[in-house]
Every structure is written in structure tokens, then in C-alpha cells.
XYZ file of C-alpha atoms in Angstrom:
485
model
C 0.000 0.000 0.000
C 2.871 2.384 0.808
C 4.249 1.983 -2.721
C 0.882 2.841 -4.209
C 0.524 6.001 -2.124
C 4.200 7.002 -2.197
C 3.761 9.219 -5.245
C 1.427 11.334 -3.103
C 3.064 11.146 0.346
C 6.525 12.051 -0.963
C 5.279 15.381 -2.263
C 5.483 18.600 -0.303
C 2.373 20.464 0.790
C 2.636 22.825 -2.172
C 3.127 19.885 -4.540
C 0.022 18.152 -3.200
C -2.105 21.273 -3.632
C -0.798 21.764 -7.177
C -1.448 18.142 -8.154
C -4.959 18.208 -6.685
C -5.806 21.455 -8.506
C -4.480 20.244 -11.845
C -6.396 16.987 -11.775
C -9.550 18.810 -10.728
C -9.451 20.850 -13.937
C -8.443 17.799 -15.993
C -11.609 16.064 -14.784
C -13.637 18.782 -16.480
C -12.922 17.012 -19.793
C -15.043 13.909 -19.034
C -17.602 16.072 -17.207
C -18.110 18.272 -20.274
C -18.292 15.246 -22.546
C -20.885 13.628 -20.305
C -23.060 16.727 -19.866
C -22.929 18.136 -23.393
C -21.683 15.393 -25.705
C -24.591 12.986 -25.157
C -27.448 15.488 -25.516
C -27.504 15.532 -29.373
C -28.196 11.783 -29.413
C -31.357 12.092 -27.316
C -34.780 12.454 -28.952
C -36.480 15.757 -28.089
C -39.881 17.303 -28.672
C -38.761 18.984 -31.897
C -37.340 15.827 -33.416
C -33.995 14.116 -33.277
C -30.758 15.260 -34.830
C -29.352 13.596 -37.852
C -26.429 11.278 -37.306
C -24.032 13.695 -39.000
C -25.197 16.648 -36.841
C -25.032 14.629 -33.612
C -21.539 13.337 -34.378
C -20.430 16.841 -35.352
C -21.662 18.285 -32.048
C -19.958 15.486 -30.135
C -16.657 16.151 -31.920
C -16.917 19.863 -31.223
C -17.584 19.263 -27.532
C -14.603 16.862 -27.342
C -12.245 19.313 -29.067
C -13.483 22.155 -26.895
C -12.969 20.211 -23.662
C -9.376 19.353 -24.635
C -8.638 22.992 -25.539
C -9.994 24.201 -22.201
C -7.974 21.591 -20.293
C -4.802 22.623 -22.139
C -5.471 26.304 -21.398
C -6.127 25.511 -17.730
C -2.836 23.607 -17.492
C -0.889 26.505 -18.978
C -2.701 28.957 -16.677
C -1.736 26.871 -13.631
C 1.865 26.881 -14.854
C 1.643 30.663 -14.824
C 0.175 30.623 -11.299
C 3.136 28.544 -10.049
C 5.696 30.726 -11.829
C 6.753 28.142 -14.432
C 5.484 29.975 -17.538
C 4.341 33.380 -18.662
C 0.664 34.234 -18.784
C -0.903 32.351 -21.779
C -2.574 35.400 -23.286
C -2.453 34.234 -26.910
C -3.737 30.775 -26.087
C -6.621 32.236 -24.075
C -7.530 34.586 -26.936
C -7.429 31.659 -29.384
C -9.740 29.518 -27.213
C -12.177 32.413 -26.730
C -12.192 33.209 -30.457
C -12.702 29.557 -31.413
C -15.611 29.190 -28.984
C -17.275 32.376 -30.243
C -16.984 31.360 -33.895
C -18.316 27.862 -33.177
C -21.279 29.250 -31.209
C -22.069 31.662 -34.040
C -21.938 28.807 -36.537
C -24.265 26.709 -34.347
C -26.720 29.618 -34.241
C -26.754 29.718 -38.051
C -27.338 25.948 -38.241
C -30.142 26.391 -35.695
C -31.830 29.002 -37.866
C -31.354 26.825 -40.974
C -33.105 23.873 -39.336
C -30.082 21.580 -39.281
C -30.215 21.608 -35.496
C -33.944 21.366 -34.724
C -33.989 21.063 -30.915
C -33.618 24.477 -29.146
C -32.941 22.846 -25.749
C -29.937 20.913 -27.032
C -28.672 23.938 -28.931
C -28.862 26.224 -25.896
C -27.210 23.647 -23.642
C -24.286 23.166 -26.044
C -23.784 26.860 -26.762
C -24.170 28.041 -23.157
C -22.273 25.049 -21.753
C -19.210 25.559 -23.941
C -19.220 29.257 -23.011
C -19.241 28.454 -19.288
C -16.444 25.879 -19.572
C -14.419 28.380 -21.609
C -14.979 30.947 -18.890
C -13.738 28.453 -16.294
C -10.372 28.113 -18.059
C -10.010 31.800 -18.985
C -10.549 32.976 -15.396
C -7.376 31.095 -14.364
C -5.388 33.458 -16.596
C -6.820 36.594 -14.990
C -5.572 38.397 -11.926
C -7.838 41.069 -10.376
C -11.399 40.196 -9.426
C -12.801 42.967 -11.611
C -11.276 41.323 -14.666
C -13.125 38.128 -13.762
C -16.371 40.110 -13.490
C -15.740 41.624 -16.922
C -15.142 38.141 -18.316
C -18.503 36.892 -16.963
C -20.386 39.869 -18.416
C -18.581 39.477 -21.732
C -19.392 35.762 -21.941
C -23.106 36.444 -21.313
C -23.115 39.212 -23.926
C -21.345 37.354 -26.748
C -23.589 34.312 -26.162
C -26.968 36.016 -25.939
C -26.575 38.665 -28.650
C -25.850 36.236 -31.552
C -28.940 34.207 -30.575
C -31.126 37.293 -30.736
C -29.563 38.579 -33.958
C -29.882 35.181 -35.629
C -33.623 35.205 -34.905
C -33.753 32.407 -32.349
C -35.918 34.453 -29.985
C -35.283 37.190 -27.469
C -36.621 35.072 -24.613
C -34.187 32.272 -25.432
C -31.282 34.722 -25.775
C -32.153 36.451 -22.481
C -32.506 33.120 -20.682
C -29.147 31.954 -21.998
C -27.481 35.217 -20.915
C -28.952 34.984 -17.420
C -27.908 31.349 -17.130
C -24.343 32.223 -18.117
C -24.317 35.074 -15.598
C -25.410 32.801 -12.754
C -23.221 29.861 -13.738
C -20.314 32.135 -14.664
C -20.241 33.802 -11.250
C -20.084 30.408 -9.534
C -17.487 28.915 -11.859
C -15.372 32.097 -11.806
C -15.343 32.192 -8.016
C -14.326 28.532 -7.890
C -11.579 28.816 -10.505
C -10.278 32.118 -9.172
C -10.088 30.758 -5.632
C -8.222 27.660 -6.833
C -5.652 29.780 -8.650
C -5.272 32.135 -5.693
C -4.870 29.253 -3.239
C -2.197 27.638 -5.399
C -0.217 30.882 -5.609
C -0.440 31.428 -1.841
C 0.750 27.892 -1.039
C 3.652 28.203 -3.475
C 4.627 31.540 -1.941
C 4.514 30.064 1.558
C 6.725 27.183 0.425
C 9.263 29.606 -1.037
C 9.124 31.748 2.103
C 9.825 28.690 4.239
C 12.886 27.794 2.178
C 14.067 31.401 2.248
C 13.632 31.539 6.019
C 15.814 28.452 6.426
C 18.532 29.923 4.195
C 18.428 33.248 6.046
C 18.742 31.443 9.371
C 21.874 29.661 8.125
C 23.286 32.933 6.791
C 22.608 34.661 10.114
C 24.423 31.923 12.014
C 27.382 32.229 9.662
C 27.510 35.987 10.198
C 27.352 35.546 13.961
C 30.142 32.984 13.931
C 32.228 35.166 11.606
C 31.773 38.157 13.918
C 32.871 36.175 16.981
C 35.843 34.748 15.123
C 36.893 38.201 13.926
C 36.737 39.607 17.447
C 39.056 36.863 18.679
C 41.474 36.626 15.759
C 41.678 40.243 14.569
C 44.154 41.404 17.202
C 46.242 38.235 17.098
C 46.627 38.346 13.328
C 47.638 42.004 13.468
C 50.410 41.166 15.958
C 51.513 38.194 13.851
C 51.711 40.394 10.744
C 53.735 43.028 12.590
C 56.173 40.539 14.081
C 56.586 38.703 10.768
C 57.453 41.970 9.037
C 59.948 42.757 11.818
C 61.487 39.281 11.527
C 61.896 39.683 7.767
C 63.697 42.995 8.187
C 65.954 41.606 10.927
C 66.699 38.492 8.866
C 67.736 40.566 5.852
C 70.230 42.359 8.050
C 71.560 39.098 9.482
C 70.545 39.875 13.049
C 69.911 36.929 15.406
C 66.853 38.624 16.946
C 64.835 37.403 13.912
C 64.743 33.897 15.415
C 63.290 35.223 18.645
C 60.598 37.085 16.725
C 59.591 33.969 14.780
C 59.446 31.974 18.025
C 57.077 34.621 19.335
C 55.011 34.372 16.139
C 54.752 30.626 16.668
C 53.605 31.115 20.258
C 50.963 33.648 19.243
C 49.726 31.291 16.505
C 49.336 28.491 19.050
C 47.429 30.848 21.350
C 45.198 31.724 18.397
C 44.454 28.061 17.770
C 43.454 27.624 21.399
C 41.185 30.660 21.294
C 39.547 29.481 18.072
C 38.753 26.163 19.747
C 37.234 28.083 22.656
C 35.089 30.072 20.200
C 33.891 26.890 18.491
C 33.095 25.185 21.793
C 31.217 28.211 23.046
C 29.303 28.503 19.785
C 28.318 24.810 19.646
C 27.277 24.343 23.267
C 23.537 24.221 23.912
C 21.293 24.426 26.934
C 18.478 21.867 27.085
C 15.718 24.188 28.331
C 16.613 26.906 25.856
C 16.698 24.424 22.980
C 13.321 22.904 23.940
C 11.651 26.306 23.899
C 13.469 27.216 20.710
C 12.285 24.007 19.025
C 8.696 24.711 20.019
C 8.897 28.243 18.669
C 10.656 27.563 15.370
C 8.535 24.527 14.505
C 5.359 26.408 15.379
C 6.442 29.288 13.127
C 6.938 26.779 10.297
C 3.381 25.423 10.716
C 4.437 22.202 12.465
C 2.615 21.236 15.638
C 5.265 20.632 18.305
C 4.325 18.833 21.543
C 7.016 19.062 24.242
C 6.745 16.784 27.283
C 9.840 17.540 29.338
C 9.565 17.745 33.129
C 12.208 19.663 35.054
C 15.101 17.313 35.809
C 18.262 18.004 37.770
C 20.806 17.007 35.144
C 24.573 17.564 35.068
C 25.740 20.409 32.796
C 27.448 18.079 30.303
C 24.305 15.932 29.961
C 22.118 19.007 29.402
C 24.529 20.278 26.758
C 24.563 16.956 24.872
C 20.774 16.570 24.965
C 20.300 20.220 24.008
C 22.377 19.643 20.901
C 20.254 16.599 20.011
C 17.141 18.793 20.198
C 18.778 21.485 18.062
C 20.028 19.113 15.368
C 16.814 17.082 15.113
C 14.735 20.271 14.922
C 16.912 21.491 12.072
C 16.436 18.213 10.195
C 12.665 18.284 10.696
C 12.617 21.687 9.003
C 15.034 20.799 6.194
C 13.967 17.265 5.291
C 10.580 15.658 4.823
C 7.185 17.323 5.113
C 6.281 17.021 8.773
C 3.021 18.204 10.242
C 3.567 17.041 13.831
C 6.608 16.626 16.032
C 6.761 15.220 19.563
C 9.676 15.746 21.980
C 9.608 13.634 25.144
C 12.122 13.699 28.001
C 11.933 10.911 30.584
C 14.024 9.862 33.567
C 14.790 6.153 33.795
C 16.605 4.258 36.539
C 20.160 5.494 36.188
C 19.616 7.252 32.829
C 17.690 9.943 30.995
C 15.887 9.301 27.687
C 15.120 11.909 25.018
C 12.849 11.018 22.074
C 12.132 13.240 19.055
C 9.607 11.874 16.549
C 8.037 13.500 13.489
C 5.663 12.285 10.781
C 7.421 13.806 7.765
C 9.984 11.117 6.924
C 10.423 10.183 3.268
C 10.251 6.560 2.195
C 13.662 4.963 1.859
C 15.119 1.506 1.508
C 16.105 0.271 4.934
C 17.284 1.914 8.100
C 20.440 3.216 6.445
C 18.385 5.259 4.034
C 16.244 6.579 6.869
C 19.201 7.673 8.951
C 20.808 9.249 5.903
C 18.147 11.939 5.971
C 19.391 12.983 9.394
C 23.038 13.233 8.373
C 22.497 15.014 5.066
C 23.109 18.347 6.751
C 26.805 17.500 7.074
C 29.209 14.823 5.887
C 32.042 15.176 8.331
C 32.327 14.853 12.096
C 30.699 17.550 14.146
C 27.480 17.743 12.152
C 24.494 15.557 11.530
C 24.265 12.059 12.938
C 28.030 11.658 13.392
C 28.223 14.869 15.394
C 25.381 13.808 17.693
C 26.994 10.450 18.409
C 30.295 12.167 19.074
C 28.702 14.480 21.635
C 26.708 11.716 23.305
C 29.754 9.484 23.357
C 31.540 12.077 25.477
C 28.963 11.448 28.236
C 28.702 7.682 27.543
C 25.376 8.153 25.766
C 23.921 6.355 22.757
C 21.830 7.458 19.780
C 19.288 5.452 17.781
C 17.650 6.879 14.653
C 15.282 5.253 12.202
C 11.680 4.863 11.021
C 9.207 4.050 13.778
C 6.020 3.842 11.654
C 5.023 4.553 8.042
C 6.169 8.089 7.225
C 7.473 8.624 10.793
C 11.045 9.073 11.941
C 12.280 8.775 15.524
C 15.545 9.817 17.142
C 16.240 8.405 20.618
C 19.113 9.597 22.797
C 19.918 7.746 26.058
C 22.460 9.144 28.495
C 23.424 7.376 31.761
C 23.324 9.601 34.831
C 26.276 9.762 37.214
C 25.874 8.442 40.700
C 24.490 10.520 43.551
C 26.711 13.389 44.543
C 27.724 14.230 40.984
C 24.441 15.581 39.677
C 24.539 19.184 38.651
C 22.073 21.913 38.031
C 20.923 23.543 34.830
C 23.718 25.384 33.159
C 23.934 28.665 31.321
C 25.196 28.425 27.747
C 28.821 29.376 27.513
C 29.568 32.524 25.577
C 32.120 32.448 22.773
C 35.652 33.140 23.868
C 36.844 36.722 23.493
C 40.304 38.180 23.178
C 41.469 39.611 26.500
C 41.975 43.403 26.213
C 45.516 44.468 26.921
C 46.933 40.988 26.488
C 49.546 42.121 24.003
C 49.993 45.755 25.081
C 53.394 45.186 26.657
C 54.459 42.918 23.776
C 53.355 45.468 21.154
C 55.383 48.180 22.883
C 58.395 45.899 22.625
C 57.559 45.314 18.957
C 57.550 49.021 18.214
C 60.912 49.488 19.936
C 62.396 46.673 17.852
C 60.751 48.072 14.745
C 62.295 51.484 15.380
C 65.676 49.866 15.902
C 65.340 47.803 12.713
C 64.123 50.723 10.601
C 66.381 53.434 11.978
C 68.598 53.166 8.902
C 65.605 53.798 6.564
C 64.458 57.045 8.164
C 61.431 58.199 10.181
C 59.087 58.414 7.188
C 59.186 54.646 6.611
C 58.613 54.007 10.311
C 55.615 56.386 10.422
C 54.008 54.873 7.315
C 54.366 51.328 8.681
C 52.963 52.274 12.086
C 50.034 54.185 10.538
C 49.293 51.262 8.206
C 49.149 48.896 11.201
C 46.824 51.225 13.139
C 44.512 51.768 10.138
C 44.294 47.994 9.619
C 43.145 47.488 13.234
C 40.673 50.385 12.985
C 39.215 49.011 9.734
C 38.842 45.546 11.298
C 37.038 47.033 14.315
C 34.739 49.069 12.036
C 33.829 45.997 9.946
C 33.118 44.058 13.142
C 30.670 46.726 14.344
C 28.975 46.802 10.924
C 28.433 43.039 11.009
C 27.041 43.250 14.527
C 24.535 45.865 13.380
C 23.573 43.744 10.362
C 22.970 40.589 12.411
C 21.065 42.514 15.090
């Protein structure tokens, strides 16, 4: 059964709405053939049609239904942004319908089509079905109203001019007005709904991309604040070492040793930034998951009683909540998500389950959806297992029911006396102000000594270039902070 319904369940919400709308208008082809194509073969009060006339009307109704279905398909492509508005095709369908109705009026007057009831049903019916397809190409509601009035006019006037009776022409016009208002409202609403759903789908994707871009900007700002000063000192000392080396002075080795030490300090500070950026608090992440999933239209049920957990356990479980929430938004088409936190004897269990998993072959394919966000360690499924492994925890991920995906994290609790309280997320590491003030003063003394043979102008230009570089880095940092805020 899952294979039979997979073509539907694997689609996104916007894809399901588009498919349903398209097939609704495609079904108008057999409906038009059933309502209008069989009437010429019935025997009326004014006599039956000849075989040639009945077959001709049936062919015209069949051709007209196919033309309207083709126009509706192109109009829906325009509504979803795949094609331009099919203006020429709509004009061709309208012109063909008008000419055919005029020709049927002439055959009615000539006695070839003897039954007025069949004639009116075919002429008015084809006009209404044409109106149904044309309305999909229109935008404002007033244009749809003009189309209904125009269809009633161009259908009733030829009947009256051809001499088929004013009462018949007026009745046909009124019928088209009533039926046209209903069919226009239905078609216009379908087109509007499809456009809104497509726009919401694009907005959801854009929101996810903007969230990633914002996180990158935040991380880049923190990294710049830490590394900007260190890199400036490294550049200054490297330039000093080059000048001393060219003059054969042994102090160049000491300067390069200092550069190496500063580089090692920079590596340590970068690791502190990364650790501070990647740490997560469980309570904060639970509330964040509820908020972000609710904003995306996904019902999120959180059942997490307050537990006295050690800081490292809270951090690991908080990251599980963050990563699984991200994957619910990025992969699948979930409508509901449940997050449950339970205390077991000697352990704590966290379960995150959603109903938007795609069908895959085996558990490996199911868990691949979770790790698609990243290939290397530190992201996706591998990153979660790495974090849980640090606290002796385990992670299980896989399908739990048709179209459902469950992630279960189990972390053993330390024995009594080692339990901690809720922790506050660590802030990214920052460069300590004044850390290199004394060292930079020494650098400038050495720089003066190394450049004394080249004159004060060269020394001033080098010092001003160094200061302007630091000022420009600080200015860019403040600009990025304002942009992210």
C-alpha cells in the first residue's frame, strides 16, 4: 500500500495542492463530454438530430474540452511561476468558442439543429467551460467580473440577432451570468490558493537559508573579534622578523618563536570560540524548538519535566534537540513533532519523533536523511553520536512507523553526589583586552631599531598602516554586529 501512495506522500504540501488542482481541472474534460456530448443523441420534442449533426456536435464538444484543459494547465503553470501568462492561447480559445457558437446559431436558424434545448445547452455550456479556463489566466477580481459579463453578452446577442428568440437569448445570458459567477469564483479561488501555497513554500525555504546565513555571520563576527588582534600582531612581528633576517641579526629567530607562540594561542582561542558557539542548553533548545517549529506550521508537543541534570548531559541533549529540529525543518514534510524527556533508573531518555519522513530503503536510508546536513564529524548524525559518546550516551535513529522518523538519545546519569544543576550556555571566547599591550610596545621598539637606517618616514608609514588595519577591522566588526542585530 505504501508503494501505491508514495507518489502522493513524498510530495510537499505545495506539490500536493498543485497536483490536486491540476487533476480537478483535468476532470472537467469527461464532465463536459458527459453533460454536453450525449445530448444531441437524445430524442427531443422537436425531433432528433441527424447522425451527422449529432456526431459533429460530439466532436466539437470533445475538441473544446481538450482545448480548455490545455489552457487551464498553462494557466496553472503561470500561477506557479513556471510559464508566462498564456494570453495568446486564451484569446485563441475564446475566439474559437465564439466562432463555433455563431456557426451553431446559423445551423439552428437553418433547421439543421432542430432542438432548441440541445442547442442552448451546447452553446451556453461551452461558453461556461471556456470561462472556467479563462478565469485562471486573470488576476484582479474585476477582470473576472468583466469576463462573466462578456461571456453572457457574446452568447446572448448572436442568438437574438440570428432570430432564435429574445426570450431564449435572455434566458441563456442569465444562465451564463449565474453559472459564470459560480465557476469564476471557484476557478479564481483555486488559482489564488495555489499561488499562496507556493509563496509560503518559497518563504519557508528562504527563512531556512536566512537562518543559516545569520548563524554564519554571527560565527564570523565572533571569530573576527578573537582573531583580529592576534593576526595584526603576527603580521607586525613577521614583518619585523623579515627585516631583521635581511640584516643578518639573530633577533629574527626570537621574533619567529614569538610568532609561533601567538599562533598556538590563536588556535586555542579558536577552539574556545567553536566550543562556546556549539554548546547548547536543554531548556533553551526545547523552547526554541517549540517556537521555530510552530512558526513553520508544524505542531510541536514538548513533554519535558524539570530534571536536575549535570551540565554536560544538558549540553549533549540540548544539541540533540537542536540538530533534530533542524532536520525536521530541512527534510521531509512534517506536520507534527513530539519531543519527550523521561528519567529512567540510572539514565535519561530523550525522544524526538516527526511524521514527515520520506520513504527509503532500509534503516540506512532513513538515517541518511538525518546526516544530510553535514558529511564530516561535528554535524548531523556523526556529530550527535560524538557528543553523546563524550557522556557515555547512545543514539538510535530510524523509522518508527510509516512516514514517521524517531531519534532516541539515552544518556546514563552519574551516581548521587555528581548531579549538577541547569547550566547557562557558555559565551564564545573573546580576546582579553591588553593581552599584548606590553608585547606590542616591545615590537615598536624593535621596529624602530630595525628601521632606523631607513628614516622616520618609513617608520611612520608602517605604524600608521598597522593602526589603520586594526581600525578598519574594528569598524567591519561593528557593521556586522549591526547587520545581524
